[in-house]
Coordinates of C-alpha atoms in Angstrom, one line a residue:
M1 CA 10.8 -97.4 26.4
R2 CA 14.0 -99.5 26.7
N3 CA 13.7 -100.5 23.0
E4 CA 13.4 -96.8 22.0
M5 CA 16.5 -96.0 24.0
V6 CA 18.4 -98.8 22.2
L7 CA 17.3 -97.6 18.8
D8 CA 18.3 -94.0 19.7
N9 CA 21.8 -95.2 20.8
L10 CA 22.2 -97.2 17.6
S11 CA 21.3 -94.1 15.5
Y12 CA 24.4 -92.2 16.7
G13 CA 22.6 -88.8 16.8
S14 CA 20.8 -89.3 13.5
D15 CA 17.5 -90.8 12.5
Q16 CA 17.0 -94.3 11.2
S17 CA 18.2 -93.3 7.7
G18 CA 21.4 -91.8 9.1
L19 CA 20.3 -88.2 8.5
V20 CA 21.6 -85.8 11.1
C21 CA 19.9 -82.7 9.6
G22 CA 18.4 -81.5 6.4
Y23 CA 17.4 -78.1 5.0
L24 CA 15.4 -76.8 2.1
F25 CA 16.4 -73.5 0.6
E26 CA 14.1 -71.6 -1.7
R27 CA 15.1 -68.5 -3.7
G28 CA 15.1 -65.4 -1.5
Q29 CA 14.2 -67.3 1.7
A30 CA 16.0 -68.7 4.6
G31 CA 16.5 -72.4 4.9
R32 CA 14.0 -74.5 6.8
A33 CA 14.5 -77.9 8.5
L34 CA 13.7 -80.8 6.2
P35 CA 13.0 -84.3 7.7
T36 CA 13.8 -87.5 5.8
H37 CA 10.3 -88.1 4.4
E38 CA 10.1 -84.5 3.0
A39 CA 13.6 -84.9 1.6
L40 CA 12.5 -88.0 -0.3
E41 CA 9.4 -86.2 -1.6
W42 CA 11.5 -83.3 -2.8
L43 CA 14.1 -85.7 -4.5
H44 CA 11.3 -87.5 -6.4
Q45 CA 9.8 -84.2 -7.8
P46 CA 10.3 -83.5 -11.5
H47 CA 13.3 -81.4 -12.3
H48 CA 11.4 -78.3 -13.3
A49 CA 9.7 -78.2 -9.9
K50 CA 13.1 -78.0 -8.2
E51 CA 14.6 -75.2 -10.3
N52 CA 14.0 -72.5 -7.7
S53 CA 15.1 -74.5 -4.7
F54 CA 17.9 -76.7 -3.4
I55 CA 18.5 -78.9 -0.3
W56 CA 21.3 -79.8 2.0
L57 CA 21.4 -83.2 3.6
H58 CA 23.9 -84.1 6.3
F59 CA 24.5 -87.7 7.2
N60 CA 26.3 -89.6 10.0
L61 CA 28.4 -92.4 8.5
S62 CA 28.7 -94.1 11.9
N63 CA 25.1 -95.1 11.4
V64 CA 25.4 -98.1 8.9
A65 CA 22.1 -97.1 7.4
A66 CA 23.4 -93.8 6.1
E67 CA 25.5 -95.1 3.2
K68 CA 22.8 -97.6 2.2
W69 CA 20.2 -94.7 2.1
L70 CA 22.6 -92.7 -0.1
H71 CA 22.9 -95.6 -2.6
E72 CA 19.2 -96.2 -2.7
H73 CA 17.9 -92.7 -3.1
L74 CA 20.6 -90.6 -4.7
Q75 CA 22.7 -91.0 -7.8
L76 CA 26.1 -89.9 -6.5
P77 CA 29.3 -90.5 -8.5
Q78 CA 31.4 -93.5 -7.6
E79 CA 34.3 -91.1 -6.7
F80 CA 32.3 -89.9 -3.7
Y81 CA 32.0 -93.4 -2.3
E82 CA 35.7 -94.1 -3.0
T83 CA 36.7 -91.0 -1.0
L84 CA 34.7 -92.3 1.9
H85 CA 36.8 -95.4 2.2
E86 CA 40.3 -94.3 1.0
G87 CA 43.2 -93.8 3.4
S88 CA 44.1 -90.2 2.3
R89 CA 42.2 -87.5 4.2
S90 CA 43.9 -84.4 2.7
S91 CA 41.5 -81.5 2.0
R92 CA 40.6 -81.1 -1.6
I93 CA 37.9 -80.2 -4.1
E94 CA 37.6 -82.2 -7.4
H95 CA 35.4 -82.2 -10.4
A96 CA 33.6 -85.5 -11.0
G97 CA 31.1 -85.3 -13.9
H98 CA 28.4 -82.7 -12.9
N99 CA 29.4 -83.0 -9.2
L100 CA 31.9 -81.4 -7.0
I101 CA 33.5 -83.8 -4.6
A102 CA 35.1 -82.2 -1.6
V103 CA 37.0 -83.5 1.4
I104 CA 37.2 -81.0 4.3
N105 CA 39.0 -81.5 7.6
D106 CA 38.2 -79.9 10.9
V107 CA 40.4 -79.8 14.0
L108 CA 39.9 -79.3 17.7
H109 CA 43.3 -77.9 18.3
D110 CA 45.2 -77.6 21.7
F111 CA 48.7 -78.3 20.5
S112 CA 48.6 -81.9 21.8
F113 CA 48.0 -83.0 18.2
E114 CA 46.8 -86.6 17.6
A115 CA 45.3 -88.1 14.5
S116 CA 42.0 -88.6 16.3
D117 CA 41.8 -84.8 16.8
I118 CA 41.0 -84.5 13.0
A119 CA 37.4 -85.0 11.9
T120 CA 36.7 -85.4 8.1
L121 CA 33.8 -84.2 6.2
W122 CA 32.9 -85.6 2.7
L123 CA 30.7 -83.6 0.3
S124 CA 29.0 -84.1 -3.0
V125 CA 27.7 -80.8 -4.5
T126 CA 25.5 -80.3 -7.6
S127 CA 23.3 -77.4 -8.8
N128 CA 20.5 -78.2 -6.4
V129 CA 21.7 -80.8 -3.9
M130 CA 24.5 -80.8 -1.3
I131 CA 25.2 -84.0 0.5
S132 CA 27.6 -84.0 3.4
A133 CA 28.7 -87.0 5.5
R134 CA 30.9 -87.4 8.5
R135 CA 31.9 -90.0 11.1
K136 CA 32.6 -87.6 14.0
P137 CA 31.0 -84.3 14.8
L138 CA 32.7 -81.2 13.2
Q139 CA 32.8 -77.6 14.4
A140 CA 32.6 -76.5 10.7
I141 CA 29.2 -78.1 10.3
D142 CA 28.0 -76.7 13.6
R143 CA 28.9 -73.2 12.4
L144 CA 27.1 -73.7 9.1
R145 CA 24.0 -75.1 10.8
N146 CA 24.0 -72.1 13.2
A147 CA 24.3 -69.7 10.2
V148 CA 21.3 -71.4 8.5
N149 CA 19.2 -71.4 11.8
R150 CA 20.0 -67.7 12.2
G151 CA 18.3 -67.1 8.8
E152 CA 21.5 -66.4 6.8
S153 CA 20.7 -66.4 3.1
F154 CA 22.3 -68.9 0.8
H155 CA 21.6 -68.7 -2.9
S156 CA 23.1 -72.1 -4.0
P157 CA 24.8 -75.3 -2.7
G158 CA 28.0 -73.7 -3.9
A159 CA 27.5 -70.9 -1.4
L160 CA 27.2 -73.5 1.4
L161 CA 30.5 -75.0 0.3
I162 CA 32.2 -71.7 0.2
H163 CA 30.9 -70.9 3.7
L164 CA 32.6 -74.2 4.9
L165 CA 35.8 -73.2 3.1
H166 CA 35.8 -69.8 4.7
D167 CA 35.3 -71.4 8.1
Q168 CA 38.2 -73.7 7.4
G169 CA 40.3 -70.7 6.5
D170 CA 39.4 -69.0 9.8
V171 CA 40.5 -72.2 11.7
L172 CA 43.9 -72.1 10.0
V173 CA 44.3 -68.4 10.7
G174 CA 43.4 -69.0 14.4
I175 CA 46.0 -71.8 14.5
V176 CA 48.7 -69.5 12.9
R177 CA 48.0 -66.7 15.4
E178 CA 48.2 -69.2 18.3
V179 CA 51.6 -70.5 17.0
V180 CA 52.9 -66.9 16.6
R181 CA 51.9 -66.2 20.2
K182 CA 53.7 -69.3 21.5
I183 CA 56.8 -68.6 19.4
D184 CA 56.9 -65.0 20.6
E185 CA 56.9 -66.2 24.2
I186 CA 59.7 -68.6 23.6
E187 CA 61.7 -66.0 21.7
D188 CA 61.3 -63.5 24.5
T189 CA 62.4 -66.1 27.0
L190 CA 65.5 -66.8 24.9
L191 CA 66.3 -63.1 24.6
A192 CA 66.0 -62.6 28.3
D193 CA 68.4 -65.5 28.8
R194 CA 65.8 -67.5 30.8
L195 CA 65.7 -70.5 28.5
N196 CA 64.1 -73.5 30.2
H197 CA 64.1 -76.6 27.9
K198 CA 62.0 -75.0 25.1
R199 CA 63.5 -77.0 22.3
A200 CA 61.1 -79.9 22.8
N201 CA 58.1 -77.4 22.7
L202 CA 59.4 -75.9 19.4
G203 CA 59.8 -79.4 17.9
A204 CA 56.2 -80.3 18.8
I205 CA 54.8 -77.1 17.4
R206 CA 56.8 -77.6 14.2
R207 CA 55.4 -81.2 13.8
V208 CA 51.9 -79.9 14.4
L209 CA 52.3 -77.3 11.6
V210 CA 53.5 -79.9 9.2
R211 CA 50.7 -82.2 9.9
L212 CA 48.0 -79.5 9.8
Q213 CA 49.4 -78.1 6.6
R214 CA 49.2 -81.6 5.0
L215 CA 45.7 -82.3 6.3
L216 CA 43.8 -79.0 6.5
A217 CA 45.2 -77.1 3.6
P218 CA 43.4 -77.9 0.3
E219 CA 45.5 -79.3 -2.5
P220 CA 46.3 -76.2 -4.6
A221 CA 46.6 -78.2 -7.9
A222 CA 43.0 -79.5 -7.5
L223 CA 41.6 -76.1 -6.7
F224 CA 43.4 -74.4 -9.7
R225 CA 42.1 -77.1 -12.0
L226 CA 38.6 -76.5 -10.7
L227 CA 38.9 -72.8 -11.1
Q228 CA 40.2 -73.2 -14.7
K229 CA 37.2 -75.3 -15.7
P230 CA 34.4 -75.0 -13.1
P231 CA 31.0 -76.8 -13.5
V232 CA 28.6 -75.1 -15.8
W233 CA 26.0 -74.7 -13.0
L234 CA 28.5 -72.9 -10.7
E235 CA 27.6 -69.2 -10.7
E236 CA 30.3 -66.7 -11.6
H237 CA 30.0 -65.1 -8.1
D238 CA 30.7 -68.5 -6.5
V239 CA 33.7 -69.0 -8.8
Q240 CA 35.1 -65.6 -7.6
E241 CA 34.4 -66.6 -4.0
L242 CA 36.3 -69.9 -4.5
R243 CA 39.2 -68.0 -6.1
Q244 CA 39.3 -65.7 -3.1
S245 CA 39.2 -68.7 -0.7
T246 CA 42.1 -70.2 -2.7
E247 CA 44.1 -67.0 -2.3
E248 CA 43.4 -66.9 1.5
F249 CA 44.6 -70.5 1.8
A250 CA 47.7 -69.7 -0.2
V251 CA 48.5 -66.8 2.2
V252 CA 47.9 -69.0 5.3
L253 CA 50.1 -71.7 3.8
S254 CA 52.8 -69.1 3.2
D255 CA 52.5 -68.0 6.8
M256 CA 52.8 -71.6 8.0
A257 CA 55.9 -72.1 5.9
A258 CA 57.5 -68.9 7.3
L259 CA 56.6 -70.1 10.9
Q260 CA 58.3 -73.4 10.2
E261 CA 61.4 -71.6 9.0
R262 CA 61.3 -69.3 12.1
I263 CA 61.0 -72.3 14.4
K264 CA 64.0 -73.9 12.6
L265 CA 66.1 -70.8 13.2
L266 CA 65.1 -70.6 16.8
Q267 CA 66.0 -74.3 17.3
E268 CA 69.4 -73.6 15.8
E269 CA 69.9 -70.6 18.1
I270 CA 68.8 -72.5 21.1
A271 CA 71.1 -75.4 20.1
A272 CA 74.0 -72.9 19.9
S273 CA 73.2 -71.5 23.3
V274 CA 73.0 -75.0 24.8
N275 CA 76.4 -75.9 23.2
E276 CA 77.9 -72.7 24.6
Q277 CA 76.7 -73.5 28.1
N278 CA 78.1 -77.1 27.8
N279 CA 81.4 -75.7 26.6
R280 CA 81.6 -73.4 29.6
S281 CA 80.9 -76.2 32.0
L282 CA 83.5 -78.4 30.3
F283 CA 86.0 -75.6 30.6
V284 CA 85.4 -75.2 34.3
L285 CA 85.7 -78.9 34.8
T286 CA 89.0 -78.9 32.8
V287 CA 90.4 -76.1 34.8
V288 CA 89.6 -77.8 38.1
T289 CA 91.2 -81.0 36.8
V290 CA 94.4 -79.1 35.6
L291 CA 94.7 -77.3 38.9
A292 CA 94.4 -80.5 40.9
L293 CA 96.9 -82.3 38.7
P294 CA 100.2 -81.0 40.3
I295 CA 99.2 -81.7 43.9
N296 CA 97.9 -85.2 43.0
M297 CA 101.1 -86.1 41.2
I298 CA 103.4 -84.8 44.0
A299 CA 101.3 -86.3 46.7
G300 CA 101.4 -89.6 44.8
L301 CA 105.2 -89.5 44.5
L302 CA 105.9 -88.5 48.0
G303 CA 103.4 -91.0 49.4
M304 CA 105.4 -94.0 48.1
N305 CA 107.0 -96.1 50.8
V306 CA 110.4 -96.3 49.2
G307 CA 113.8 -95.0 50.2
G308 CA 115.3 -91.8 48.8
I309 CA 112.2 -89.6 49.3
P310 CA 113.7 -86.1 48.8
L311 CA 113.5 -83.5 51.7
S312 CA 112.2 -86.2 54.0
Q313 CA 114.8 -85.1 56.6
H314 CA 114.9 -81.5 55.7
E315 CA 113.8 -79.0 58.4
H316 CA 111.6 -77.0 56.0
G317 CA 110.8 -79.8 53.5
F318 CA 107.0 -79.5 54.0
W319 CA 106.9 -75.8 53.1
I320 CA 109.2 -76.3 50.2
I321 CA 106.8 -79.0 48.7
V322 CA 103.9 -76.6 49.4
A323 CA 105.7 -73.8 47.5
I324 CA 106.4 -76.2 44.6
V325 CA 102.8 -77.3 44.4
V326 CA 101.4 -73.7 44.6
T327 CA 103.9 -72.6 41.8
F328 CA 102.9 -75.4 39.5
T329 CA 99.2 -74.9 40.2
F330 CA 99.5 -71.2 39.5
M331 CA 101.4 -71.8 36.2
A332 CA 98.8 -74.4 35.1
G333 CA 95.9 -72.0 35.9
W334 CA 97.6 -69.1 34.1
L335 CA 98.2 -71.2 31.0
A336 CA 94.6 -72.5 31.0
F337 CA 93.0 -69.0 31.3
R338 CA 95.4 -67.5 28.7
N339 CA 94.3 -70.1 26.2
R340 CA 90.7 -69.4 27.1
D341 CA 91.1 -65.7 26.5
R342 CA 92.6 -66.4 23.1
D343 CA 89.6 -68.4 22.1

């Protein structure tokens, strides 16, 4: 029993080959679960026997056996293995021979963005096989598996890819809506003159938008190249769906850019408000200093222990000094406020 538990822990939620889940799709039928041994049998069938069916195999790369299994049993392009180990994780879809190579990112987003919050999915798609691989669980895959388990119909591996892209678009739309809600709250607070250190919040949201735009949004150039010259096995309907997904991503990217500009304007307005408050505080401090200047100077002069202090023997000397101090203080205050009114 203990050995079985150790083996299960080492599999990282997958079987010994690294397979998390597999599905077989036949024309006009819902997908059914496909274990590893049946997947091998299907892969070794002659080509004509697989014309009316296709499979989806999803692997966990945290299991070291996964990549080895892919090398041994599938003829995937070298570009796919290169994307698994390269540093760039930006979402994209590229044409490599008869395969589509895709990198899709998923995010668990709560506006405390960290690089570890992004999970990446790598895909290789052909006319009858879709291979997906990840190192961390993704919500996008969970949604796709739930759709398959509910009996949703998929006519090709391209349809599975498009479903993932639509889910990714929904994630971006949800993020944009959440950002709009937060910005509206900050804007309402600013308009109500109840600002309370929201500049830092805006800066964090802006940084999140920039990072998400770079990681989650597919590279437009790669998508347009794909749409201009799609693989011959990709059906026209799937090409149209990809084009629609591209347009949806373009709209979301435009919304993100507009939100970044809106945040920038809000930051400038908040900075102007903070500067105005600082100027008001400095003005009050300056007025207090100016008003205290005459009495300090006169008190300093009269407090010197030297001979010849004026009015020292005068009967009303104290009140004369008070009158002089009040007069100078009033004149200094009048001059300060007159300059303030001119500004």
